[in-house]
Amino acid sequence: MDWDDLKILLALSRKRSARGAAQLLGVSNSTVTRRLDDFERDLGSRLFDRTPEGYRMTQTAENLLPTAEHVEELMLTAERQVTGTDQELEGTIRLTLPPASGFNVLMPRLAQFAADYPGIDLEVISSPDALDLGRREADIAIRIFLTGSSPPENLIGRKISGMTASAYVHRDLLNPDDPEDVSHLTWIGLHGNNYDDSWKKLCKNGHLPVRHAVSAITLQVEAVRSKMGMMFAACAMFRDHPEVVRVPGEDVHHYLDLWVLTHKDLRLSARMRILREILAEELSQLRPYFDSCCDEEEGVAKMQQA
């Protein structure tokens, strides 16, 4: 038994399909099935039942899984510790961003970083999932948390800015005779069993029904632009879409916080530290972009100074 065998077990236990495991491991589907067949033959026991619903663990796999997870944590800890002491400005950095169009503004600065440090390769991942920094699915994460909540204890980083949010709609859906009457509109919501609709309590029109469920934030934005309904979203998501306006009568709320994070074991890595600092500096300069209240605060400050 070797570590590569246990990787197959772990990936299939998490993804339940050869395709999902292959994507997780960065190999082909056939490699996953071949390695599993070899592993089961060497063990002399079946690890997974192949069912129409996917791969289902047998009791043998259930018994082996805690050991595989323990070995994985030991290997990942060793890998993070080695990377964490690396002072060379070369290698790969996996950066994960929220899947929102508002973060496109970071790409020019990332391009400059790539030019300044030719020995470092960037892998930029826009994912709706919170990639596991402990398992090195990503090295640095730009994360959004609900205001008042904090990152897990094994992560370190900085809260860069609050993020304002409000309700938005295409201007063509408003009643031209009475724009504040939105009783004819419906909300667009996200899809999923864990969908959090607590934002409705903040909206004056939160009592209106949710008619559609859209599976990703970026698709929700396009749904609003296509006149499917209203959406509660970060203000930055519609900064570049003048056809979308704030729903009349709705307030702006400090609903989210923006963080730059990494695993604590990687805090001393030279290349990780430099990129974290650059991202924090760039996002701090872009605070008015993410926090629409900054425009008002700066305007008041200038008036007071005058």
Rosetta silent file (secondary structure, phi, psi, omega in degrees, C-alpha in Angstrom):
SEQUENCE: MDWDDLKILLALSRKRSARGAAQLLGVSNSTVTRRLDDFERDLGSRLFDRTPEGYRMTQTAENLLPTAEHVEELMLTAERQVTGTDQELEGTIRLTLPPASGFNVLMPRLAQFAADYPGIDLEVISSPDALDLGRREADIAIRIFLTGSSPPENLIGRKISGMTASAYVHRDLLNPDDPEDVSHLTWIGLHGNNYDDSWKKLCKNGHLPVRHAVSAITLQVEAVRSKMGMMFAACAMFRDHPEVVRVPGEDVHHYLDLWVLTHKDLRLSARMRILREILAEELSQLRPYFDSCCDEEEGVAKMQQA
SCORE:     score description
SCORE:     0.000 S_00000001
   1 L     0.000  132.637  177.328    0.000    0.000    0.000 S_00000001
   2 L  -131.603  176.097 -174.438    1.338    3.421   -0.889 S_00000001
   3 H   -62.049  -36.291  179.037    0.211    7.028   -0.691 S_00000001
   4 H   -62.719  -35.339  176.405   -1.046    7.074   -4.283 S_00000001
   5 H   -63.610  -43.590 -178.444   -3.431    4.216   -3.453 S_00000001
   6 H   -67.950  -31.143  175.625   -4.831    6.134   -0.499 S_00000001
   7 H   -60.405  -40.196  178.264   -5.299    9.223   -2.665 S_00000001
   8 H   -62.566  -45.979  178.745   -7.645    7.206   -4.891 S_00000001
   9 H   -58.530  -47.112 -177.862   -9.622    6.053   -1.853 S_00000001
  10 H   -65.231  -44.167 -177.179   -9.924    9.588   -0.503 S_00000001
  11 H   -64.875  -43.650 -179.991  -10.873   11.149   -3.835 S_00000001
  12 H   -69.582  -32.765  177.685  -13.583    8.577   -4.589 S_00000001
  13 H   -67.044  -28.153 -177.996  -14.977    8.817   -1.057 S_00000001
  14 H   -90.263  -34.411 -174.170  -15.357   12.586   -1.537 S_00000001
  15 H  -104.231  -22.097  175.434  -16.535   12.786   -5.136 S_00000001
  16 L    65.698   12.345  176.995  -18.368    9.454   -5.554 S_00000001
  17 L  -150.318  152.724  178.187  -17.452    9.239   -9.238 S_00000001
  18 H   -64.845  -37.526 -179.674  -14.390    8.431  -11.305 S_00000001
  19 H   -64.856  -46.310  179.603  -14.785   11.704  -13.183 S_00000001
  20 H   -63.994  -41.015  178.537  -14.951   13.779  -10.002 S_00000001
  21 H   -65.281  -39.115  179.515  -11.999   11.940   -8.477 S_00000001
  22 H   -63.400  -41.897  178.394  -10.001   12.388  -11.683 S_00000001
  23 H   -64.371  -39.363 -179.877  -10.643   16.140  -11.669 S_00000001
  24 H   -65.487  -37.596 -175.831   -9.636   16.330   -8.008 S_00000001
  25 H   -92.496  -12.657 -178.985   -6.389   14.433   -8.600 S_00000001
  26 L    74.350   34.202  178.539   -5.560   15.934  -11.990 S_00000001
  27 L  -128.933 -179.811  179.505   -5.491   12.586  -13.795 S_00000001
  28 L   -84.326  161.133  176.827   -7.695   10.817  -16.366 S_00000001
  29 H   -58.892  -41.402 -178.010  -10.829    8.817  -15.555 S_00000001
  30 H   -64.965  -32.439  177.453   -9.141    5.650  -16.786 S_00000001
  31 H   -65.200  -40.589  178.825   -6.211    6.233  -14.421 S_00000001
  32 H   -62.465  -49.625 -177.796   -8.602    6.388  -11.465 S_00000001
  33 H   -65.886  -37.889  179.341  -10.407    3.180  -12.388 S_00000001
  34 H   -65.632  -45.043 -179.746   -7.156    1.349  -13.170 S_00000001
  35 H   -64.904  -37.373  178.392   -5.537    2.385   -9.882 S_00000001
  36 H   -65.188  -43.887  178.340   -8.651    1.406   -7.958 S_00000001
  37 H   -59.693  -43.399  179.710   -8.724   -2.013   -9.618 S_00000001
  38 H   -64.721  -41.358 -178.746   -5.034   -2.518   -8.798 S_00000001
  39 H   -63.879  -45.671 -179.667   -5.535   -1.361   -5.204 S_00000001
  40 H   -64.672  -37.897  178.214   -8.499   -3.684   -4.659 S_00000001
  41 H   -65.090  -43.093  179.653   -6.577   -6.597   -6.172 S_00000001
  42 H   -64.811  -37.199  179.856   -3.569   -5.958   -3.918 S_00000001
  43 H   -76.234  -26.148 -174.379   -5.816   -5.729   -0.846 S_00000001
  44 L    73.678   26.606 -178.121   -7.853   -8.753   -1.865 S_00000001
  45 L  -153.295  145.707  178.018  -11.008   -6.841   -0.998 S_00000001
  46 L   -79.592  134.568  179.557  -13.521   -4.600   -2.748 S_00000001
  47 L   -99.113  -31.990 -177.153  -13.433   -0.959   -1.633 S_00000001
  48 E  -135.908  139.283  168.468  -16.309    0.481   -3.655 S_00000001
  49 E   -90.048  130.194  179.209  -19.543   -0.836   -5.098 S_00000001
  50 E   -87.583  110.776 -177.725  -20.165    0.597   -8.570 S_00000001
  51 E  -119.914  163.750  176.205  -23.806    1.715   -8.600 S_00000001
  52 L   -59.272  -24.475  179.465  -25.900    3.848  -10.980 S_00000001
  53 L   -87.769   -3.940  179.507  -25.742    6.610   -8.339 S_00000001
  54 E   125.754 -169.958 -178.835  -21.938    6.475   -8.181 S_00000001
  55 E   -81.301  125.867 -179.784  -19.207    4.795   -6.160 S_00000001
  56 E  -115.584  127.096 -176.927  -20.401    3.602   -2.767 S_00000001
  57 E   -66.181  139.102  171.426  -17.871    2.693   -0.079 S_00000001
  58 L   -84.751  175.949  178.621  -17.861   -0.847    1.273 S_00000001
  59 H   -63.556  -33.645  177.164  -17.245   -1.632    4.929 S_00000001
  60 H   -60.630  -44.691  179.012  -13.576   -2.253    4.078 S_00000001
  61 H   -65.822  -39.906  178.339  -13.279    1.287    2.694 S_00000001
  62 H   -60.127  -40.546 -179.003  -15.130    2.701    5.702 S_00000001
  63 H   -69.715  -34.195 -176.396  -12.649    0.969    8.003 S_00000001
  64 H   -82.143  -22.946 -172.354   -9.641    2.176    6.001 S_00000001
  65 H   -58.039  -46.348  179.842  -10.829    5.780    5.554 S_00000001
  66 H   -58.457  -37.953  177.454   -9.734    7.177    8.989 S_00000001
  67 H   -65.481  -42.944  178.743   -6.215    5.845    8.423 S_00000001
  68 H   -61.692  -40.820  179.241   -6.120    7.359    4.927 S_00000001
  69 H   -66.664  -36.384  178.464   -7.286   10.719    6.296 S_00000001
  70 H   -67.454  -43.229  177.483   -4.637   10.600    9.015 S_00000001
  71 H   -62.814  -41.986  179.232   -1.887    9.831    6.499 S_00000001
  72 H   -58.699  -44.782 -178.904   -3.178   12.630    4.273 S_00000001
  73 H   -64.834  -38.461  177.037   -2.987   15.142    7.114 S_00000001
  74 H   -63.301  -44.381 -179.596    0.577   14.070    7.952 S_00000001
  75 H   -65.458  -43.204 -178.956    1.637   14.410    4.304 S_00000001
  76 H   -67.533  -38.119  177.694   -0.071   17.772    3.891 S_00000001
  77 H   -62.616  -44.276  178.387    1.415   19.096    7.125 S_00000001
  78 H   -62.922  -42.063 -179.983    4.897   18.094    5.985 S_00000001
  79 H   -64.181  -44.260  179.249    4.305   19.676    2.566 S_00000001
  80 H   -64.055  -38.654 -179.069    3.016   22.924    4.089 S_00000001
  81 H   -66.703  -38.992  177.343    5.956   23.094    6.506 S_00000001
  82 H   -66.215  -47.845  179.626    8.475   22.673    3.689 S_00000001
  83 H   -63.839  -35.880 -176.810    6.726   25.259    1.525 S_00000001
  84 H   -66.180  -21.358  178.664    6.299   27.557    4.515 S_00000001
  85 L  -102.088    3.503 -177.400   10.056   27.881    5.003 S_00000001
  86 L   -76.011  119.281 -178.882   10.833   28.310    1.298 S_00000001
  87 L  -101.777    6.868  179.058   12.449   31.700    0.711 S_00000001
  88 L   -82.131  139.342  179.001   12.859   31.286   -3.045 S_00000001
  89 L   -91.560   59.637  177.738   10.765   33.530   -5.291 S_00000001
  90 L  -154.051  161.413 -175.888    9.858   30.712   -7.613 S_00000001
  91 E   117.081 -168.513 -176.848    7.286   27.969   -7.819 S_00000001
  92 E  -110.125  142.975  171.284    3.508   27.934   -8.149 S_00000001
  93 E  -123.599  124.113  175.058    0.889   29.849   -6.182 S_00000001
  94 E   -94.452  116.937 -179.080   -2.732   28.743   -6.326 S_00000001
  95 E  -113.654  126.157  177.901   -4.989   31.736   -5.766 S_00000001
  96 E  -109.641  135.954 -178.223   -8.730   31.282   -5.374 S_00000001
  97 E  -122.336  153.626  172.588  -11.209   34.120   -5.935 S_00000001
  98 L   -63.948  148.168 -178.629  -14.974   34.339   -5.467 S_00000001
  99 L   -81.433   61.471 -179.461  -16.854   33.713   -8.738 S_00000001
 100 L  -127.786  139.354 -176.072  -18.053   37.298   -9.042 S_00000001
 101 H   -62.235  -22.391 -178.803  -17.358   39.664  -11.893 S_00000001
 102 H   -61.267  -22.952 -177.264  -16.357   42.405   -9.447 S_00000001
 103 H   -86.278    1.288  173.420  -12.999   40.706   -8.853 S_00000001
 104 H   -60.812  -23.552 -178.081  -11.949   41.146  -12.473 S_00000001
 105 H   -64.651  -14.866  179.727  -10.426   44.431  -11.332 S_00000001
 106 H   -82.181  -17.885 -172.431   -7.557   42.449   -9.760 S_00000001
 107 H   -61.065  -40.473  177.267   -6.311   40.949  -13.012 S_00000001
 108 H   -58.698  -38.089 -179.674   -4.137   43.914  -14.110 S_00000001
 109 H   -72.074  -35.165  176.612   -2.299   43.782  -10.766 S_00000001
 110 H   -66.753  -36.831  176.703   -1.878   40.007  -11.006 S_00000001
 111 H   -63.609  -39.318  178.032   -0.473   40.452  -14.515 S_00000001
 112 H   -66.871  -39.477  177.028    2.042   42.960  -13.145 S_00000001
 113 H   -60.021  -44.260  179.897    2.981   40.537  -10.352 S_00000001
 114 H   -62.339  -36.452  178.449    3.610   37.804  -12.946 S_00000001
 115 H   -71.543  -37.387 -178.203    5.861   40.168  -14.920 S_00000001
 116 H   -72.412  -28.318 -176.477    7.782   41.271  -11.803 S_00000001
 117 L  -126.196   78.441 -174.643    8.383   37.688  -10.593 S_00000001
 118 L   -64.923  -16.031  178.552    9.045   35.512  -13.664 S_00000001
 119 L   -83.993   -4.958 -178.086    9.962   32.527  -11.510 S_00000001
 120 E  -108.633  128.035  175.593    6.466   32.338  -10.015 S_00000001
 121 E  -101.607  132.359  179.028    3.569   30.742  -11.875 S_00000001
 122 E   -97.884  136.027  169.601    0.050   31.755  -10.907 S_00000001
 123 E  -118.368  103.804 -175.187   -2.888   29.384  -10.899 S_00000001
 124 E   -98.944  121.915 -174.588   -5.985   31.569  -10.515 S_00000001
 125 E  -119.547  119.759  173.351   -9.152   29.676   -9.620 S_00000001
 126 E   -99.680  109.788 -171.958  -12.598   31.270   -9.602 S_00000001
 127 L  -137.233  138.667  174.778  -14.725   28.854   -7.610 S_00000001
 128 L   -74.275  -14.941 -179.565  -18.045   28.995   -5.765 S_00000001
 129 L   -89.755  147.053  175.316  -16.637   26.417   -3.341 S_00000001
 130 L   -80.421   91.207 -177.350  -14.459   27.324   -0.394 S_00000001
 131 L   -58.836  141.562 -173.362  -11.362   25.436   -1.542 S_00000001
 132 L   -78.724  110.087  178.838   -9.560   23.727    1.323 S_00000001
 133 L   -71.469  -25.752  177.950   -6.340   25.602    2.113 S_00000001
 134 L   -69.142  -33.655  179.453   -5.303   22.826    4.492 S_00000001
 135 L   -92.979   11.922  177.636   -5.358   20.272    1.659 S_00000001
 136 L    61.253   26.910  170.482   -3.504   22.700   -0.641 S_00000001
 137 L   -64.842  -25.584  171.749   -6.477   22.982   -3.013 S_00000001
 138 L  -151.691  157.239  178.975   -5.364   26.614   -2.929 S_00000001
 139 L   -98.527  -39.942 -179.733   -2.507   28.497   -1.263 S_00000001
 140 E  -130.114  139.691 -178.881   -4.066   31.949   -0.916 S_00000001
 141 E  -129.940  135.341  164.953   -7.753   32.757   -0.850 S_00000001
 142 E   -96.839  114.390 -172.591   -9.746   35.926   -1.237 S_00000001
 143 E  -121.118  150.659  175.799  -12.820   35.078    0.778 S_00000001
 144 E  -114.962  126.211  177.270  -16.108   36.738    1.565 S_00000001
 145 E  -120.968  152.380  171.840  -17.701   36.167    4.962 S_00000001
 146 E   -60.595  140.249 -179.398  -20.919   37.442    6.444 S_00000001
 147 L   -54.016  130.066  179.275  -20.197   40.505    8.568 S_00000001
 148 L    99.604  -16.531  178.300  -19.350   39.456   12.102 S_00000001
 149 L   -94.674  161.570 -174.892  -18.117   35.949   11.246 S_00000001
 150 L  -126.623  157.790  177.487  -14.459   34.915   11.259 S_00000001
 151 L   -68.455  164.162  174.978  -12.237   32.542    9.247 S_00000001
 152 L   -59.589  156.511 -173.940  -11.306   29.099   10.631 S_00000001
 153 L   -66.736  -23.918 -177.714   -8.550   29.028   13.257 S_00000001
 154 L   -82.202    0.708  179.180   -6.033   27.278   10.981 S_00000001
 155 E  -110.509  148.629  175.006   -6.045   30.258    8.591 S_00000001
 156 E  -125.634  158.334  178.927   -4.349   33.624    8.997 S_00000001
 157 E   163.413 -160.608 -175.872   -4.858   36.837    7.097 S_00000001
 158 E  -132.710  139.410  168.671   -6.403   40.269    7.076 S_00000001
 159 E   -82.738  119.345 -172.264   -9.888   41.646    6.837 S_00000001
 160 E   -89.143  -42.942 -171.857   -9.492   44.203    4.068 S_00000001
 161 E  -163.076  152.830  164.532  -12.849   45.850    3.754 S_00000001
 162 E   -75.214  157.497  176.453  -16.527   45.671    4.424 S_00000001
 163 E  -124.944  124.965  179.566  -18.655   44.977    1.380 S_00000001
 164 E   -85.031  152.453  179.533  -21.955   46.723    0.892 S_00000001
 165 E  -142.821  154.679  177.511  -24.948   44.959   -0.598 S_00000001
 166 E  -160.010 -174.042  179.767  -28.419   45.907   -1.678 S_00000001
 167 E   -96.550  135.143 -176.105  -31.272   44.889   -3.956 S_00000001
 168 E  -129.795  153.150 -179.152  -30.832   45.414   -7.702 S_00000001
 169 E  -155.521  155.292  174.815  -33.050   45.201  -10.763 S_00000001
 170 E   -68.863  134.521 -175.212  -32.978   46.097  -14.448 S_00000001
 171 H   -59.571  -26.306 -178.146  -34.313   49.630  -14.864 S_00000001
 172 H   -70.383  -17.253  179.668  -36.741   48.475  -17.589 S_00000001
 173 H   -84.245   -9.329 -179.779  -38.677   46.407  -15.034 S_00000001
 174 L   -78.650  146.746  178.106  -39.574   49.467  -12.950 S_00000001
 175 L   -72.332  114.025 -176.932  -42.988   51.021  -13.306 S_00000001
 176 L   -62.353  -26.387  179.890  -42.391   54.335  -15.157 S_00000001
 177 L   -81.509  -27.617  179.827  -45.478   55.882  -13.534 S_00000001
 178 L  -150.851   81.139 -175.004  -44.489   54.822  -10.002 S_00000001
 179 L   -57.284  -27.422 -177.152  -40.896   53.493   -9.810 S_00000001
 180 L   -79.587   -9.729  176.024  -41.160   52.775   -6.080 S_00000001
 181 L   -87.540  102.255 -178.558  -44.011   50.329   -6.647 S_00000001
 182 L  -113.905   21.219 -176.094  -42.191   47.017   -7.159 S_00000001
 183 L   -63.421  -18.472  179.906  -45.032   44.761   -6.035 S_00000001
 184 L   -85.566   -4.927 -175.008  -45.104   43.165   -9.495 S_00000001
 185 L   -94.439  161.170  174.812  -41.488   41.949   -9.215 S_00000001
 186 L  -128.848  164.700 -179.267  -40.035   38.704   -7.880 S_00000001
 187 E   -93.019  153.318  169.045  -36.634   37.735   -6.499 S_00000001
 188 E  -104.425  128.357 -179.098  -33.990   35.543   -8.066 S_00000001
 189 E  -118.033  167.966  174.421  -32.430   33.141   -5.553 S_00000001
 190 E   -82.759  159.099 -178.551  -29.566   30.680   -5.478 S_00000001
 191 L  -100.241  141.494  174.334  -30.153   26.968   -5.799 S_00000001
 192 L   141.140  154.821 -178.337  -29.269   24.434   -3.127 S_00000001
 193 L   -69.144  -25.864 -177.587  -30.348   22.875    0.153 S_00000001
 194 L   -97.570   18.047 -177.590  -28.060   25.155    2.154 S_00000001
 195 L   -62.413  128.324 -178.139  -29.312   28.341    0.526 S_00000001
 196 L  -101.382  114.700  179.781  -29.354   31.179    3.053 S_00000001
 197 L  -108.267   26.755  179.935  -32.175   33.663    2.521 S_00000001
 198 H   -62.916  -20.445  178.434  -31.531   35.701    5.683 S_00000001
 199 H   -60.565  -25.108 -177.560  -30.926   38.728    3.408 S_00000001
 200 H   -62.123  -27.984  179.085  -34.696   38.950    2.895 S_00000001
 201 H   -68.816  -21.821 -179.973  -35.028   40.283    6.448 S_00000001
 202 H   -85.264  -18.522 -172.811  -32.895   43.289    5.452 S_00000001
 203 L   -94.514  135.660  177.601  -34.976   44.155    2.395 S_00000001
 204 L   -65.271  -24.393  178.137  -38.102   46.251    2.559 S_00000001
 205 L  -106.451   23.720 -178.071  -39.463   44.099   -0.239 S_00000001
 206 L   -64.047  -16.771 -179.901  -38.250   40.841    1.261 S_00000001
 207 L   -75.710  -15.300 -179.581  -41.844   39.607    1.503 S_00000001
 208 L   -70.106  151.267 -172.265  -42.070   39.314   -2.283 S_00000001
 209 L   -73.131  154.538  169.651  -41.701   35.757   -3.630 S_00000001
 210 E   -92.937  115.666 -174.880  -38.570   34.076   -4.965 S_00000001
 211 E   -94.806  -36.047 -175.198  -39.582   32.808   -8.376 S_00000001
 212 E  -118.998  154.254  172.652  -36.353   31.444   -9.832 S_00000001
 213 E  -123.454  119.351 -177.043  -33.370   29.517   -8.458 S_00000001
 214 E  -117.084  136.017 -164.220  -30.075   30.106  -10.269 S_00000001
 215 L   -83.762   -0.810 -179.109  -27.072   27.945   -9.413 S_00000001
 216 L  -152.571  149.391 -178.927  -24.234   30.510   -9.469 S_00000001
 217 H   -59.973  -44.018 -178.612  -23.683   34.159   -8.587 S_00000001
 218 H   -62.380  -36.666  177.103  -22.375   35.019  -12.059 S_00000001
 219 H   -70.191  -33.427  176.041  -25.476   33.492  -13.628 S_00000001
 220 H   -61.688  -42.811  178.813  -27.639   35.452  -11.202 S_00000001
 221 H   -59.411  -45.027  179.377  -26.025   38.670  -12.386 S_00000001
 222 H   -66.591  -32.694  176.287  -26.779   37.767  -15.982 S_00000001
 223 H   -64.239  -40.902  177.066  -30.341   36.868  -14.998 S_00000001
 224 H   -64.557  -44.480  178.672  -30.818   40.353  -13.529 S_00000001
 225 H   -63.659  -25.096  179.942  -29.340   41.932  -16.648 S_00000001
 226 L   -93.319    8.851  172.520  -31.746   39.798  -18.694 S_00000001
 227 L    71.173   37.487  178.034  -34.743   41.140  -16.716 S_00000001
 228 L   -87.179  -19.421 -179.297  -35.668   37.962  -14.841 S_00000001
 229 L   157.756 -166.066 -179.684  -36.179   39.702  -11.509 S_00000001
 230 E   -92.581  158.689  179.189  -34.534   41.341   -8.487 S_00000001
 231 E  -145.218  136.187  170.883  -31.373   40.199   -6.734 S_00000001
 232 E   -91.395  119.803 -171.794  -29.775   40.977   -3.382 S_00000001
 233 E  -153.091  163.707  172.911  -26.061   41.258   -4.133 S_00000001
 234 E   -59.950  136.791 -176.609  -22.798   43.002   -3.377 S_00000001
 235 H   -58.614  -32.681 -176.719  -22.890   46.503   -4.883 S_00000001
 236 H   -62.362  -24.317 -174.581  -19.595   45.869   -6.713 S_00000001
 237 H   -68.859  -20.550 -178.137  -21.221   43.236   -8.899 S_00000001
 238 H  -116.615   13.945  179.998  -23.249   45.835  -10.782 S_00000001
 239 L   -60.597  -34.188 -175.860  -20.778   48.717  -10.895 S_00000001
 240 L   -99.290   15.936 -178.582  -20.070   48.057  -14.564 S_00000001
 241 L  -127.921   82.101 -175.274  -23.705   47.496  -15.548 S_00000001
 242 L   -64.168  -17.322  178.895  -25.483   50.868  -15.711 S_00000001
 243 L   -73.442  -13.561  178.733  -28.687   49.249  -16.976 S_00000001
 244 E  -103.290  131.028 -176.109  -29.093   47.694  -13.497 S_00000001
 245 E  -125.756  161.179  174.562  -30.149   50.015  -10.665 S_00000001
 246 E   -68.245  139.316  179.932  -30.770   49.731   -6.971 S_00000001
 247 L   -61.961  126.435 -177.876  -34.396   48.871   -6.238 S_00000001
 248 L   -53.831  133.731  178.772  -36.116   52.133   -5.232 S_00000001
 249 L    88.747  -13.477 -179.389  -36.537   52.456   -1.488 S_00000001
 250 L   -84.305  141.911 -179.137  -34.015   49.705   -0.626 S_00000001
 251 L   -89.535  164.491  173.069  -31.124   50.559    1.677 S_00000001
 252 L   -96.386  134.895 -175.303  -27.437   49.707    1.363 S_00000001
 253 E  -123.712  141.116  167.395  -26.155   47.321    4.044 S_00000001
 254 E   -79.551   93.815 -169.488  -22.711   46.352    5.314 S_00000001
 255 E  -106.944  -22.816 -172.987  -23.527   42.683    4.845 S_00000001
 256 E  -134.113  159.978  173.401  -20.165   41.094    3.962 S_00000001
 257 E  -126.072  144.852 -177.625  -16.453   41.300    4.809 S_00000001
 258 E  -108.003  126.517 -177.308  -13.556   40.783    2.415 S_00000001
 259 E  -124.756  151.850  165.794  -10.505   38.813    3.606 S_00000001
 260 E  -113.953  123.542 -170.202   -7.130   37.677    2.215 S_00000001
 261 E  -132.978  155.645  170.090   -6.200   34.349    3.812 S_00000001
 262 E  -150.346  166.245  176.256   -3.623   31.569    3.783 S_00000001
 263 E   -70.839  144.008 -176.386   -2.883   28.536    5.927 S_00000001
 264 H   -60.882  -27.207  179.579   -0.825   29.400    8.999 S_00000001
 265 H   -70.201  -17.552 -177.487    1.892   26.925    7.945 S_00000001
 266 H  -100.811    7.639 -171.774    2.545   28.991    4.793 S_00000001
 267 L   -65.166  -24.899 -176.841    2.865   32.375    6.500 S_00000001
 268 L   -97.373   -5.928  178.714    6.688   32.509    6.166 S_00000001
 269 L   -62.466  128.220 -174.242    6.935   31.398    2.532 S_00000001
 270 H   -61.460  -47.498 -175.967    8.520   34.284    0.629 S_00000001
 271 H   -69.196  -35.143  177.665    6.428   34.001   -2.524 S_00000001
 272 H   -67.210  -42.234 -177.567    3.185   33.555   -0.574 S_00000001
 273 H   -63.327  -42.866 -178.718    3.967   36.520    1.676 S_00000001
 274 H   -63.925  -45.464 -179.116    4.700   38.853   -1.225 S_00000001
 275 H   -67.352  -38.451  176.796    1.510   37.999   -3.082 S_00000001
 276 H   -58.603  -44.714 -178.526   -0.584   38.293    0.108 S_00000001
 277 H   -65.976  -39.881  179.363    0.820   41.761    0.754 S_00000001
 278 H   -65.368  -43.346  178.955    0.228   42.858   -2.833 S_00000001
 279 H   -63.938  -42.585  179.659   -3.353   41.593   -2.780 S_00000001
 280 H   -63.094  -42.311  179.097   -4.042   43.274    0.552 S_00000001
 281 H   -65.038  -44.966 -178.390   -2.619   46.576   -0.701 S_00000001
 282 H   -65.218  -43.696 -179.291   -4.514   46.412   -3.989 S_00000001
 283 H   -67.738  -33.867  177.052   -7.813   45.489   -2.351 S_00000001
 284 H   -64.550  -40.041  177.418   -7.368   48.255    0.228 S_00000001
 285 H   -67.621  -26.756 -179.507   -6.964   50.787   -2.584 S_00000001
 286 L   -91.893   10.862 -177.065  -10.073   49.332   -4.208 S_00000001
 287 H   -53.358  -42.264  177.645  -12.122   49.630   -1.042 S_00000001
 288 H   -60.481  -24.592  178.605  -14.472   52.253   -2.565 S_00000001
 289 H   -70.019  -39.298 -177.036  -15.187   49.751   -5.339 S_00000001
 290 H   -91.316  -26.928 -178.067  -16.373   47.090   -2.889 S_00000001
 291 L  -116.970   97.744 -174.485  -17.803   49.377   -0.200 S_00000001
 292 L   -64.822  -19.823  177.981  -20.121   51.908   -1.805 S_00000001
 293 H   -70.320  -19.138  178.804  -20.387   53.793    1.497 S_00000001
 294 H   -61.858  -37.804  179.555  -16.724   54.802    1.092 S_00000001
 295 H   -58.567  -43.608 -179.873  -17.698   57.225   -1.667 S_00000001
 296 H   -68.880  -40.829 -179.245  -20.071   58.982    0.690 S_00000001
 297 H   -63.313  -44.302 -178.948  -17.581   58.937    3.583 S_00000001
 298 H   -67.141  -34.962  178.851  -14.793   60.415    1.430 S_00000001
 299 H   -65.193  -43.073  178.146  -17.162   63.035    0.072 S_00000001
 300 H   -64.529  -40.664 -179.719  -18.130   64.133    3.585 S_00000001
 301 H   -61.999  -42.357  179.579  -14.455   64.198    4.654 S_00000001
 302 H   -64.493  -38.832  178.355  -13.549   66.435    1.723 S_00000001
 303 H   -64.980  -39.155  179.751  -16.389   68.822    2.536 S_00000001
 304 H   -67.715  -38.831  179.289  -15.269   68.996    6.169 S_00000001
 305 H   -65.710  -37.043  179.564  -11.671   69.675    5.130 S_00000001
 306 L   -68.213    0.000    0.000  -12.831   72.470    2.819 S_00000001
